[in-house]
mmCIF file with all atom_site columns, C-alpha atoms in Angstrom:
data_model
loop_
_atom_site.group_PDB
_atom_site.id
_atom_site.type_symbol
_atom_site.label_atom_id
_atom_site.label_alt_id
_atom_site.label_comp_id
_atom_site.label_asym_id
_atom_site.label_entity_id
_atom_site.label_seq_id
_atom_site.pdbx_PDB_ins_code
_atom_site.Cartn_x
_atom_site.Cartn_y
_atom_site.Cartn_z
_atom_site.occupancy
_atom_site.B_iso_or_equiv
_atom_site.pdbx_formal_charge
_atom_site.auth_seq_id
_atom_site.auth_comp_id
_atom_site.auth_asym_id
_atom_site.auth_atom_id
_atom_site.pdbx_PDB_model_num
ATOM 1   C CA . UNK A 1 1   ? 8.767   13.135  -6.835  1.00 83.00 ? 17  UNK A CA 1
ATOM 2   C CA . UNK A 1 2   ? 9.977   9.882   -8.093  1.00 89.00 ? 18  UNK A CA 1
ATOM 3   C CA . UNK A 1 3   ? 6.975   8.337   -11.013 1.00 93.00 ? 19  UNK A CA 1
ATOM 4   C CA . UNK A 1 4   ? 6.305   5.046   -11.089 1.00 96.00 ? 20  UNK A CA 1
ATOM 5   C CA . UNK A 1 5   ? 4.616   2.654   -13.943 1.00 97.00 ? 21  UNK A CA 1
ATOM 6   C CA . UNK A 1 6   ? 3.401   -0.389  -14.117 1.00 97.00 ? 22  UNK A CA 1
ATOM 7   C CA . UNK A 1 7   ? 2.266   -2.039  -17.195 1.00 97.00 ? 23  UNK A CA 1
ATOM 8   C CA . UNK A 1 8   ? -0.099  -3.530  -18.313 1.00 97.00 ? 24  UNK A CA 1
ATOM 9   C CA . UNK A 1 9   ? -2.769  -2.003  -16.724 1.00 96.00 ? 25  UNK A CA 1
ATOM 10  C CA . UNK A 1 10  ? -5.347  -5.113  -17.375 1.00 97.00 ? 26  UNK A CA 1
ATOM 11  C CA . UNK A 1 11  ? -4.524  -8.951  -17.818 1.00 97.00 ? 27  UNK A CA 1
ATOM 12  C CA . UNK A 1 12  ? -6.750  -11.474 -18.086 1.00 97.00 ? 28  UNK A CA 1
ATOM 13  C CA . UNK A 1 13  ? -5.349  -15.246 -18.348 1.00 95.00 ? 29  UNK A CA 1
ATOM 14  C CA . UNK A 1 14  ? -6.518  -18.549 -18.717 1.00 96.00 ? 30  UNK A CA 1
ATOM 15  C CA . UNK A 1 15  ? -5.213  -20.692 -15.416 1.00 97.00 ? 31  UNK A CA 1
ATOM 16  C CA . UNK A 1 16  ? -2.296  -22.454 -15.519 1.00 97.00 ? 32  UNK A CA 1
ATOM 17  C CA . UNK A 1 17  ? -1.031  -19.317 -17.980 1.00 97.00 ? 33  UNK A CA 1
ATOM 18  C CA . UNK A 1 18  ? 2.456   -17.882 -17.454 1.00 97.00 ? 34  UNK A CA 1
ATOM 19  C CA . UNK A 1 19  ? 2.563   -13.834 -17.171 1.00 96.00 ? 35  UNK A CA 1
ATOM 20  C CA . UNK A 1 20  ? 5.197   -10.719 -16.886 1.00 97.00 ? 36  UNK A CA 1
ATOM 21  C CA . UNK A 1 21  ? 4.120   -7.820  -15.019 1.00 98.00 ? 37  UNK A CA 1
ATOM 22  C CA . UNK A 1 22  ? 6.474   -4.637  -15.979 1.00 98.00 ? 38  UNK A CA 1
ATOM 23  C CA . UNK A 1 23  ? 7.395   -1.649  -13.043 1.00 98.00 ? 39  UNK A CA 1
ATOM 24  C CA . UNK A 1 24  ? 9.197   1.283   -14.476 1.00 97.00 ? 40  UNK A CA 1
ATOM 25  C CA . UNK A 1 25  ? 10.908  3.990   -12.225 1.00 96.00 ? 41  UNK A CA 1
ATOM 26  C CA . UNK A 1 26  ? 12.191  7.297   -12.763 1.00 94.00 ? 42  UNK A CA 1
ATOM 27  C CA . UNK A 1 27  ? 14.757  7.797   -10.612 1.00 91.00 ? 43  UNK A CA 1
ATOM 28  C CA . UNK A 1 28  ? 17.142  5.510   -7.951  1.00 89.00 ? 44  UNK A CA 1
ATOM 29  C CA . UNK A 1 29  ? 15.386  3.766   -5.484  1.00 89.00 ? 45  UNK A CA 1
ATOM 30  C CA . UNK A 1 30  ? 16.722  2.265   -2.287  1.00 86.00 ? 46  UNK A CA 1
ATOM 31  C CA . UNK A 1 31  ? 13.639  0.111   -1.503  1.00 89.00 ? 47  UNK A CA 1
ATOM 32  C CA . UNK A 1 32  ? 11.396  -1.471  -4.290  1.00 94.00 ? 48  UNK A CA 1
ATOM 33  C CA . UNK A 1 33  ? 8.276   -4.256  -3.135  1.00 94.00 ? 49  UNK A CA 1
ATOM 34  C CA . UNK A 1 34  ? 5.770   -5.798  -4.700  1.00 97.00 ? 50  UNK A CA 1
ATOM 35  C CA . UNK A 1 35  ? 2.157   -6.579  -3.286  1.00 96.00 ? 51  UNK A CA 1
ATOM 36  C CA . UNK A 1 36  ? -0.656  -7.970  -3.869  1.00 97.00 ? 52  UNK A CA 1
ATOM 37  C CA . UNK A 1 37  ? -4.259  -6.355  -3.266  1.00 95.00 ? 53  UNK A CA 1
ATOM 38  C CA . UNK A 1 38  ? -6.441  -9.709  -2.998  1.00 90.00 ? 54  UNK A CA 1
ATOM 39  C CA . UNK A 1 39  ? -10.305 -8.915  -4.041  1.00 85.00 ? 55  UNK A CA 1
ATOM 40  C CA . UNK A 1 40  ? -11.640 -8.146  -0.349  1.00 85.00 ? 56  UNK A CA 1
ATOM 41  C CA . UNK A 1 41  ? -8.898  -5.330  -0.551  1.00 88.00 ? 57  UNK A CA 1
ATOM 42  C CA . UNK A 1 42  ? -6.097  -7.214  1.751   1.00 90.00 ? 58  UNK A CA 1
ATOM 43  C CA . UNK A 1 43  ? -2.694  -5.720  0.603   1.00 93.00 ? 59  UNK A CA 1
ATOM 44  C CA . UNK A 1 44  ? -0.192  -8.504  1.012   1.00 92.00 ? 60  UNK A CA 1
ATOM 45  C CA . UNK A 1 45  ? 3.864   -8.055  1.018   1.00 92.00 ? 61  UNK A CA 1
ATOM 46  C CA . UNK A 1 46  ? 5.146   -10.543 -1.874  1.00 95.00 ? 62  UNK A CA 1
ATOM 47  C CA . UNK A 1 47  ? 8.987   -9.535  -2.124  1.00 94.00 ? 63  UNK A CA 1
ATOM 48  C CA . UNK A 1 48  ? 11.288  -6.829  -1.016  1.00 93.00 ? 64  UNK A CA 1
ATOM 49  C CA . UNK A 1 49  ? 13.841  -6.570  -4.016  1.00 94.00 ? 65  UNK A CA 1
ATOM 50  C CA . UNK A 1 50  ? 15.373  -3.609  -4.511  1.00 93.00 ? 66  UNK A CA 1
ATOM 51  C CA . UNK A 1 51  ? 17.706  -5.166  -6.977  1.00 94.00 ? 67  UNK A CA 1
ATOM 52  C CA . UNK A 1 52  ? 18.127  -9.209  -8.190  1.00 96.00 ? 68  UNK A CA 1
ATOM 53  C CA . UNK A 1 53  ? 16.253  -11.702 -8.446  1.00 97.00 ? 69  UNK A CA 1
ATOM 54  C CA . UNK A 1 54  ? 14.428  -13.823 -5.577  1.00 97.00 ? 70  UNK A CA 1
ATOM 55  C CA . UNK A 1 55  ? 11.937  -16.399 -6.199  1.00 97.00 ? 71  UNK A CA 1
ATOM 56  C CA . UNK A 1 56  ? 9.006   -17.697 -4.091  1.00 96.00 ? 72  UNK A CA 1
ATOM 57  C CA . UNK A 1 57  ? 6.675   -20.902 -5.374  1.00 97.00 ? 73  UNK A CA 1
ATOM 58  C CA . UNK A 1 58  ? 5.249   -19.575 -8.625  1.00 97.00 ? 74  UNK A CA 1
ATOM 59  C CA . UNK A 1 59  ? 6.165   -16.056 -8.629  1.00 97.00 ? 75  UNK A CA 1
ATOM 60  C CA . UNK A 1 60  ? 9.567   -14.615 -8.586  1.00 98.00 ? 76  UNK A CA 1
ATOM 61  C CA . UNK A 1 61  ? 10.635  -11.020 -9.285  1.00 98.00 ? 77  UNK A CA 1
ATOM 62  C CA . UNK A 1 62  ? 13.896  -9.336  -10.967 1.00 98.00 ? 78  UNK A CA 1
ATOM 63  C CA . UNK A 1 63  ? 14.657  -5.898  -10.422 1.00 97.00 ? 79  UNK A CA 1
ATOM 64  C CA . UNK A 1 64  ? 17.445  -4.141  -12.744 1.00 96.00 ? 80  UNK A CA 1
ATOM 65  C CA . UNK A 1 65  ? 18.394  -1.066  -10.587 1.00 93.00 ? 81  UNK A CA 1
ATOM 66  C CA . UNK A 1 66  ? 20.578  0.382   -13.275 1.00 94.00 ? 82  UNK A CA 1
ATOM 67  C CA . UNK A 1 67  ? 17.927  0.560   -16.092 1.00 96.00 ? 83  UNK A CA 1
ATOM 68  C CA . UNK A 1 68  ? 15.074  1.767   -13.227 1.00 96.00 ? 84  UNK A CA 1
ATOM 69  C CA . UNK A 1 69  ? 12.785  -1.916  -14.235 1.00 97.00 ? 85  UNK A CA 1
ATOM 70  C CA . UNK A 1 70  ? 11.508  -4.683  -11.942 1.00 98.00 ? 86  UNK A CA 1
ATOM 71  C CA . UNK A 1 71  ? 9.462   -7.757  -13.107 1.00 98.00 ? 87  UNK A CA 1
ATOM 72  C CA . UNK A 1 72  ? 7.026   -10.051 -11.705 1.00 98.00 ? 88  UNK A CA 1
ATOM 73  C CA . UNK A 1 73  ? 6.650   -13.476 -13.404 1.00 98.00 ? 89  UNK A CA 1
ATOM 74  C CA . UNK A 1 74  ? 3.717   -15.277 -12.304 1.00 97.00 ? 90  UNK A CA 1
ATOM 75  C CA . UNK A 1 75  ? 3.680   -19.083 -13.709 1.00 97.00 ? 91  UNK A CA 1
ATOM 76  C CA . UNK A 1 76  ? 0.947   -21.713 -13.842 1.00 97.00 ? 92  UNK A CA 1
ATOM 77  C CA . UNK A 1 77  ? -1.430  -19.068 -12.644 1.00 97.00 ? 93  UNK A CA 1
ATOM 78  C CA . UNK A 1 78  ? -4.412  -19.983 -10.626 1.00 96.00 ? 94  UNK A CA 1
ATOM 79  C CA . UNK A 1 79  ? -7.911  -18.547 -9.696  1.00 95.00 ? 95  UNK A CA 1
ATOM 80  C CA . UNK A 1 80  ? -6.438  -17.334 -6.473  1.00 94.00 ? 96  UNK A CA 1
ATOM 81  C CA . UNK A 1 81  ? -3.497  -15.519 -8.077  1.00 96.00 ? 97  UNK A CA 1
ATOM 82  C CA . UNK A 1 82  ? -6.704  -12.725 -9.067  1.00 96.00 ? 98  UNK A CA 1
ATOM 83  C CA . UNK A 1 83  ? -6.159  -9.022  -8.168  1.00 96.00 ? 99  UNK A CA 1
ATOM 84  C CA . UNK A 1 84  ? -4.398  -6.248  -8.317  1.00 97.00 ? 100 UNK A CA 1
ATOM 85  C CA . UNK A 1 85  ? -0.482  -6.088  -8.156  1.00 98.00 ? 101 UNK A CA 1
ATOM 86  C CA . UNK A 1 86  ? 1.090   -3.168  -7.176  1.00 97.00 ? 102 UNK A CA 1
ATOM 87  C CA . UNK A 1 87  ? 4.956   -2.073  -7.380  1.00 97.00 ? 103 UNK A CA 1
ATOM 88  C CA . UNK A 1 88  ? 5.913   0.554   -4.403  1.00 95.00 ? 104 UNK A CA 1
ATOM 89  C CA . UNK A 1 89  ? 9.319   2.400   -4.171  1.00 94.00 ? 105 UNK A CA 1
ATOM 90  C CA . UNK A 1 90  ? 11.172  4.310   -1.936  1.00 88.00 ? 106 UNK A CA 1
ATOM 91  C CA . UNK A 1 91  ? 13.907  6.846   -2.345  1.00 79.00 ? 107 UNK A CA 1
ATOM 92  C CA . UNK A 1 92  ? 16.255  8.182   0.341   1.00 73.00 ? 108 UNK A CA 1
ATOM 93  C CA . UNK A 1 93  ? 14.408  6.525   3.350   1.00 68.00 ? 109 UNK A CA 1
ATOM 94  C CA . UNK A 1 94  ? 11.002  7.767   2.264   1.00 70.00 ? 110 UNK A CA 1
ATOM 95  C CA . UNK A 1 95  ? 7.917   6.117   2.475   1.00 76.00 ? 111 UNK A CA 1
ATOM 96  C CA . UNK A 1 96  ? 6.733   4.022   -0.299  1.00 86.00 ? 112 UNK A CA 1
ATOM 97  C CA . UNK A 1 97  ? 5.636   5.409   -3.512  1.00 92.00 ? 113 UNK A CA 1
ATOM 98  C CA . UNK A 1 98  ? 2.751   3.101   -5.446  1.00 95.00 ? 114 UNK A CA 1
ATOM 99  C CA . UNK A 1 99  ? 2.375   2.684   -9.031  1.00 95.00 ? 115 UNK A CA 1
ATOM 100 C CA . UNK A 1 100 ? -1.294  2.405   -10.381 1.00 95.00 ? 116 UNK A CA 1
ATOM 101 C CA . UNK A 1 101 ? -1.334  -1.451  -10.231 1.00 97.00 ? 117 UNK A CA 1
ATOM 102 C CA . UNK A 1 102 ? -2.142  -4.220  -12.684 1.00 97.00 ? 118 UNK A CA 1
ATOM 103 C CA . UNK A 1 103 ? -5.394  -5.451  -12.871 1.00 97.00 ? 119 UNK A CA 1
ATOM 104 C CA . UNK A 1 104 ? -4.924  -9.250  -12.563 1.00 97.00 ? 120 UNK A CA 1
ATOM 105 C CA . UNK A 1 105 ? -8.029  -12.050 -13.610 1.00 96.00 ? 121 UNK A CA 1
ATOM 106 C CA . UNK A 1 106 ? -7.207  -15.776 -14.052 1.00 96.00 ? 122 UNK A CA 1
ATOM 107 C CA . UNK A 1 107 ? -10.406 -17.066 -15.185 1.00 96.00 ? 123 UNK A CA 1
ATOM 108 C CA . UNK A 1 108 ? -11.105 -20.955 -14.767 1.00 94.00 ? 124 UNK A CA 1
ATOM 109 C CA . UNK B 2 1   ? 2.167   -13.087 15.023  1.00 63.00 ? 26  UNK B CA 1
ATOM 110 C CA . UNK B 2 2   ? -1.291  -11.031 15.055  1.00 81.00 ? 27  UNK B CA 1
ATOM 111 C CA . UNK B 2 3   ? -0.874  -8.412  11.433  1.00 93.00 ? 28  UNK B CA 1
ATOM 112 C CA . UNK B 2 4   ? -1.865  -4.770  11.577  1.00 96.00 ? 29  UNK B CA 1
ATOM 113 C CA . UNK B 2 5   ? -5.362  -4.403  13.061  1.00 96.00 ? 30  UNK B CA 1
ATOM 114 C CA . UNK B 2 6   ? -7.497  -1.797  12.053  1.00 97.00 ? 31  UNK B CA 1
ATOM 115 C CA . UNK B 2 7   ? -11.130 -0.349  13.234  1.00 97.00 ? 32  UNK B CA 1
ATOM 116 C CA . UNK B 2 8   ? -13.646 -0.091  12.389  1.00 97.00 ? 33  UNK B CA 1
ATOM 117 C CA . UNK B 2 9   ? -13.745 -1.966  8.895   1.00 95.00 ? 34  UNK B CA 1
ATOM 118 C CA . UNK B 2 10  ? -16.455 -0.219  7.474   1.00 96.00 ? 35  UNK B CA 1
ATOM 119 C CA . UNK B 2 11  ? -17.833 4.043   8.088   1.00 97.00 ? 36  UNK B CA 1
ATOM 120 C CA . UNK B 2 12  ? -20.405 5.700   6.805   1.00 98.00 ? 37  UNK B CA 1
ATOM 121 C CA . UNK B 2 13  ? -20.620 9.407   7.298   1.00 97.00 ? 38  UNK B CA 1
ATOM 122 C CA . UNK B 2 14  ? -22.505 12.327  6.078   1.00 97.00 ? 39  UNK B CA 1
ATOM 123 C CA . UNK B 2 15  ? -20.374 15.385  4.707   1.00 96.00 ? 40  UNK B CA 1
ATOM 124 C CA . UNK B 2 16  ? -19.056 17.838  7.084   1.00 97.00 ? 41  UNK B CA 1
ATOM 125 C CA . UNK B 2 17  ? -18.802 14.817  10.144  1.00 97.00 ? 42  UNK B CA 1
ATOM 126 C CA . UNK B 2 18  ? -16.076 13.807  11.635  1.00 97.00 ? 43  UNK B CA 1
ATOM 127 C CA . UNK B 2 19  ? -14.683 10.568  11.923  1.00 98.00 ? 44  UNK B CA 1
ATOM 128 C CA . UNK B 2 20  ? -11.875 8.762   13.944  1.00 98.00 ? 45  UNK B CA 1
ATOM 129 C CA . UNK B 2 21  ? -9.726  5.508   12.748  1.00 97.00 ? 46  UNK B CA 1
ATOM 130 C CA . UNK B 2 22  ? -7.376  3.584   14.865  1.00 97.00 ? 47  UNK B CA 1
ATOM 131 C CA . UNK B 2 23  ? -4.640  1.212   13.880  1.00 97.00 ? 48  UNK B CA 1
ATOM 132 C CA . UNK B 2 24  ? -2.228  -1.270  16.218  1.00 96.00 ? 49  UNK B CA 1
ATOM 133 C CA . UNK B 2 25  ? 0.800   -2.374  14.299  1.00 96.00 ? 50  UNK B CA 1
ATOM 134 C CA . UNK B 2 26  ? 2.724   -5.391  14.595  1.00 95.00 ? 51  UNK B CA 1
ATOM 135 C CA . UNK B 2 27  ? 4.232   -5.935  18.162  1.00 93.00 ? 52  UNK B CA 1
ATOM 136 C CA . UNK B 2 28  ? 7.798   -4.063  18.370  1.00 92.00 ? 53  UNK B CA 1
ATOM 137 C CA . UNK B 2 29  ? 7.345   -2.017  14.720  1.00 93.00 ? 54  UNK B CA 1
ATOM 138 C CA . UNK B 2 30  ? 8.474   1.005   15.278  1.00 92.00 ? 55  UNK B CA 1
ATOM 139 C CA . UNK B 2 31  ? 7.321   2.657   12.176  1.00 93.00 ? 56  UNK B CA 1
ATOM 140 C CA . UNK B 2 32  ? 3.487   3.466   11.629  1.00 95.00 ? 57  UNK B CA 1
ATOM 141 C CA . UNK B 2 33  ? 2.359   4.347   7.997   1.00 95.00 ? 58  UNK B CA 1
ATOM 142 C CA . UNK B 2 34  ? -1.308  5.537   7.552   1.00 97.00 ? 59  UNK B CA 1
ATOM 143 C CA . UNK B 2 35  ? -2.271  5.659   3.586   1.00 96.00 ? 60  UNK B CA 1
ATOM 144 C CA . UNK B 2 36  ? -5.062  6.253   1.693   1.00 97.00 ? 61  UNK B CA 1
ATOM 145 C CA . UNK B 2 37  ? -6.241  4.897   -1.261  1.00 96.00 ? 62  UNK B CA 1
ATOM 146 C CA . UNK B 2 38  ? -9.328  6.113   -3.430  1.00 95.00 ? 63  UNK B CA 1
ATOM 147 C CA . UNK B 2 39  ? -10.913 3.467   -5.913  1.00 91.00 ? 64  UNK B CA 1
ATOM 148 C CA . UNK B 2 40  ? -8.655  2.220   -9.097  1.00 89.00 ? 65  UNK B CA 1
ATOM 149 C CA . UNK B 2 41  ? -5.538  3.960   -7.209  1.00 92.00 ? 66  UNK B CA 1
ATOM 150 C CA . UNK B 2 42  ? -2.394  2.902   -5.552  1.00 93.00 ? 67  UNK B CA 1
ATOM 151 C CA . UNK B 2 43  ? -2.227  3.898   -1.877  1.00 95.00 ? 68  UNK B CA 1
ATOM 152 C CA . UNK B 2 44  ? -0.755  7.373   -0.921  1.00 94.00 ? 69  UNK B CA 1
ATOM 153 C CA . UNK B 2 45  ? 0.793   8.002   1.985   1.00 93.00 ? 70  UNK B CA 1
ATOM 154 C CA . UNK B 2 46  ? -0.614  10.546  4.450   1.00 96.00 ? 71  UNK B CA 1
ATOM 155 C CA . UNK B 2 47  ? 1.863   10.480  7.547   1.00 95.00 ? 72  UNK B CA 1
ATOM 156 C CA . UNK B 2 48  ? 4.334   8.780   8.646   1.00 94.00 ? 73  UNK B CA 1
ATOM 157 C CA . UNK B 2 49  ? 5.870   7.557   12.440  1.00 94.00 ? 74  UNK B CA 1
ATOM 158 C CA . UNK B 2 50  ? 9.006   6.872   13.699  1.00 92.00 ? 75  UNK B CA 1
ATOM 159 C CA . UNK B 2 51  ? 7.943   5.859   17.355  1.00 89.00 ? 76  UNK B CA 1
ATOM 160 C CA . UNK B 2 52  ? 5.565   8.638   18.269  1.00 86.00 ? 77  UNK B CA 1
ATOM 161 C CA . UNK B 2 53  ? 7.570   10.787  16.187  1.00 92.00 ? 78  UNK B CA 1
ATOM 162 C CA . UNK B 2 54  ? 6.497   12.375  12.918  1.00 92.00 ? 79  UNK B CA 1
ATOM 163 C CA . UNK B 2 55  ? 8.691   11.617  10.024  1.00 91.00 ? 80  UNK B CA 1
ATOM 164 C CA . UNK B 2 56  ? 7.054   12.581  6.865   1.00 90.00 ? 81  UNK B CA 1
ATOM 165 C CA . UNK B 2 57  ? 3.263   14.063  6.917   1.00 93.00 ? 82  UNK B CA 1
ATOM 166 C CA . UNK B 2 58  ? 3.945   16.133  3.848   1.00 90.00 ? 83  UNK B CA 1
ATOM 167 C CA . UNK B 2 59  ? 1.156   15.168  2.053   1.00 91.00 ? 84  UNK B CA 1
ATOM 168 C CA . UNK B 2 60  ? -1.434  15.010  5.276   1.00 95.00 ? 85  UNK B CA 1
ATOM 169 C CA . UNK B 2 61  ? -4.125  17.794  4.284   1.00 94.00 ? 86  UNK B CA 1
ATOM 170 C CA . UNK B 2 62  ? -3.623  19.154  7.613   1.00 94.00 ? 87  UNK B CA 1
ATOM 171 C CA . UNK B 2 63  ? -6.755  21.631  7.781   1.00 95.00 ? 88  UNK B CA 1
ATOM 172 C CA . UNK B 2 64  ? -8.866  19.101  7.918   1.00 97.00 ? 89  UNK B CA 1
ATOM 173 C CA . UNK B 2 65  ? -6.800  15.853  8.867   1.00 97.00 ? 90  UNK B CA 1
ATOM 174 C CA . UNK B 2 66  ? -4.680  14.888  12.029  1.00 97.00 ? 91  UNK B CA 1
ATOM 175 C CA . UNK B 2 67  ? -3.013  12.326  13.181  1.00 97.00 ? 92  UNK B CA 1
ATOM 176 C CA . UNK B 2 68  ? -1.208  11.168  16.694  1.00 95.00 ? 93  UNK B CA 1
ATOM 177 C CA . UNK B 2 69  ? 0.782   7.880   18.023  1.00 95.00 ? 94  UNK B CA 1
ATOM 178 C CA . UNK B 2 70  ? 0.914   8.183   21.504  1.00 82.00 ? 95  UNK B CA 1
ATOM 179 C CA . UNK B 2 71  ? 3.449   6.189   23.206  1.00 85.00 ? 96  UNK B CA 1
ATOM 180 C CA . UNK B 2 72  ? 4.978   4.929   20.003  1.00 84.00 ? 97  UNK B CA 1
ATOM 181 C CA . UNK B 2 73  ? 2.186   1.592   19.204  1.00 91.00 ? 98  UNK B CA 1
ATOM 182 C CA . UNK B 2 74  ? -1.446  2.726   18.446  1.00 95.00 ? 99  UNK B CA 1
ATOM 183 C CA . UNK B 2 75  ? -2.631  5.482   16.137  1.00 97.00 ? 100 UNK B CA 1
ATOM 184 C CA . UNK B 2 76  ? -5.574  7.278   15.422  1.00 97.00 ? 101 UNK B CA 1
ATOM 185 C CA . UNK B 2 77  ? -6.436  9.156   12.105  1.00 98.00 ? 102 UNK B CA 1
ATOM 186 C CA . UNK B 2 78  ? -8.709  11.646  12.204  1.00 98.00 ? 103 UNK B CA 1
ATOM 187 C CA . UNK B 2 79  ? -10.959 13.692  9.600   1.00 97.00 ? 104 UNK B CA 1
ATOM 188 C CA . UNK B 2 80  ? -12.930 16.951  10.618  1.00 97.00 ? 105 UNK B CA 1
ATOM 189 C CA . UNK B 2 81  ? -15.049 18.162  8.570   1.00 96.00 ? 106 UNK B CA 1
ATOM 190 C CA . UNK B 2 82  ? -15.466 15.246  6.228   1.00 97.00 ? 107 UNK B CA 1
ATOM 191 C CA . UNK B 2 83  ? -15.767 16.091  2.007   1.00 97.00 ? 108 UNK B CA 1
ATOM 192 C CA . UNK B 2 84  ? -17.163 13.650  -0.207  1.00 97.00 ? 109 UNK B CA 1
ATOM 193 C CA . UNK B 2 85  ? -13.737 13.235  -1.992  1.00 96.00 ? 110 UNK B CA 1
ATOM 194 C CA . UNK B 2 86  ? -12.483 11.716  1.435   1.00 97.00 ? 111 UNK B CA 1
ATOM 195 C CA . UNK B 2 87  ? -14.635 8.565   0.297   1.00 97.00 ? 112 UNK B CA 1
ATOM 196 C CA . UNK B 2 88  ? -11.649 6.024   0.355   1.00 96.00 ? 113 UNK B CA 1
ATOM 197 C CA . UNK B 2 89  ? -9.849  3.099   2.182   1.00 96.00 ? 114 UNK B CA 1
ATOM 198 C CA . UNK B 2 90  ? -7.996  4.150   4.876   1.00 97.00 ? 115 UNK B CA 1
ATOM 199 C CA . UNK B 2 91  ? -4.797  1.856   5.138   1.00 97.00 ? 116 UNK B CA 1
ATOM 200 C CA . UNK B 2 92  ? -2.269  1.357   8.035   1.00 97.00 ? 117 UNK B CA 1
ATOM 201 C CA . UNK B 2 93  ? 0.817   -0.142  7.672   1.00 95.00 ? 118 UNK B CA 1
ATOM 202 C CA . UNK B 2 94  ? 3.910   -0.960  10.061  1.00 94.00 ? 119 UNK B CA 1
ATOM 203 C CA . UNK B 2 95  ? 7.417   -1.859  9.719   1.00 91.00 ? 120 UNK B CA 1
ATOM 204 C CA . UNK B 2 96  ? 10.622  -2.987  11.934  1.00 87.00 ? 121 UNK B CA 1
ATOM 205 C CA . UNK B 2 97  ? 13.232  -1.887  9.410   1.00 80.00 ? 122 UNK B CA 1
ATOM 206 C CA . UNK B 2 98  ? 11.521  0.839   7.338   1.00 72.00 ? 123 UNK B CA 1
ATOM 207 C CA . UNK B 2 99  ? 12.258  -1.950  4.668   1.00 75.00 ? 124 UNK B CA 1
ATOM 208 C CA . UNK B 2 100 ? 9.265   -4.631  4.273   1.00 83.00 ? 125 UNK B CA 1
ATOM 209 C CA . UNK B 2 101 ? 5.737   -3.201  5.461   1.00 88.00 ? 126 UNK B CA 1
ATOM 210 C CA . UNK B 2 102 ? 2.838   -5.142  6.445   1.00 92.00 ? 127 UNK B CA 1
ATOM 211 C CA . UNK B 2 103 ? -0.903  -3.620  5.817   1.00 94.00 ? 128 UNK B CA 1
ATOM 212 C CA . UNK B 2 104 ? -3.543  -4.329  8.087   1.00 95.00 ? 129 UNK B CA 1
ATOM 213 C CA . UNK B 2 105 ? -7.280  -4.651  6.502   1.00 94.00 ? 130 UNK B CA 1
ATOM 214 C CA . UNK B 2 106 ? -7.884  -1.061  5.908   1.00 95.00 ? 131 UNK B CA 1
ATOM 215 C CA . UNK B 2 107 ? -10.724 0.696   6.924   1.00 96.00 ? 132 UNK B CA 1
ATOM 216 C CA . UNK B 2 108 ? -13.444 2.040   4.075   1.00 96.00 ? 133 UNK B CA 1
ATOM 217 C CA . UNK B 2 109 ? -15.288 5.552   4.318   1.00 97.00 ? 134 UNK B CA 1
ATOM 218 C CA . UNK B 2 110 ? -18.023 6.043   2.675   1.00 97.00 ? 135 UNK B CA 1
ATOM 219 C CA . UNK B 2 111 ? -19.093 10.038  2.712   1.00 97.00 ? 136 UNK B CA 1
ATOM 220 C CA . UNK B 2 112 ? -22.119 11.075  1.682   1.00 97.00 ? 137 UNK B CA 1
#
């Protein structure tokens, strides 16, 4: 099946910090999200992007189909932004495979 | 719009127990995910609905797991006999398009 890595798999910032978070695929995908896991566990939906770039408030994503990356750019981080992000893809109409996350802490 | 609800939010269980979870997805999603996800993992899908059809449950460790949607909304996961490695969070997960999922809270087992 299709591998998926994320990198890096720890991050600890100062707030207000700027970060990249790096999703590396094996194969072509037809579906490709990003989520974050908030600390109580809550999985939340932050784009579907299976290729380009879409932006929303401080984060935004690019994903490069033809080189198999997506990013996540998180700017002026904040306490809140703490977590774990994961990238999740899908090929030919199956469900979503997850990558091992990145360990996200903004620290005040 | 009410998310994914799950219940109960919290199971403990001795080994060898069984243990039921149930899951109502977002009004008029027709696809039902249930995942699991042990500690310092990503989720992994266990089955898969299309309606109250089964679309993928390749991955569903079917001696001891099951899994029904009955008229195409709720679900119900179900382990019998428990093992300790079962010790997880138990996530459900819905979609209109098979594109953008939304998780409900996810339920966590505890076996002992």
């Amino acid at each position: 099946g299709i591998q998926v890595e994320q990198s890096p798999p720890d991050l600890i910032l100062q707030e207000g910090a700027n970060s990249t978070l790096r999703c590396n695929f094996s194969d072509s995908v037809n579906n490709l999200q990003w989520f974050h896991q908030n600390p109580w566990g809550q999985l939340i939906n932050l784009f579907y992007i299976p290729s380009g770039t879409k932006q929303n408030g401080r984060l935004s994503a690019t994903t490069v189909a033809t080189e198999r990356y997506s990013l996540l750019y998180i700017s002026s981080s904040q306490t809140t932004d703490s977590g774990v992000y994961f990238c999740a893809v899908e090929e030919d109409r199956r469900a979503l495979t997850f990558g091992s996350g990145t360990r996200l802490q903004v620290q005040p | 719009e009410a998310g994914v609800a799950q219940s109960p939010r919290y199971k403990i269980i001795e080994k060898r127990q069984s243990v039921a979870f149930w899951c109502n997805p977002i009004s008029g999603h027709a696809t039902l995910y249930w995942y699991q996800q042990i500690l310092g993992q990503g989720p992994k899908l266990l089955i898969q609905f299309q309606n109250n059809g089964v679309v993928d449950d390749s991955q569903l460790p079917k001696d001891r797991f099951s899994a029904e949607r009955l008229k195409g909304v709720d679900s119900t996961l179900k382990i019998q006999p428990a093992k300790l490695e079962d010790s997880a969070v138990y996530l459900c997960a819905s979609s209109w398009d098979m594109e953008t999922q939304y998780f409900g809270p996810g339920t966590r087992l505890l076996v002992l």
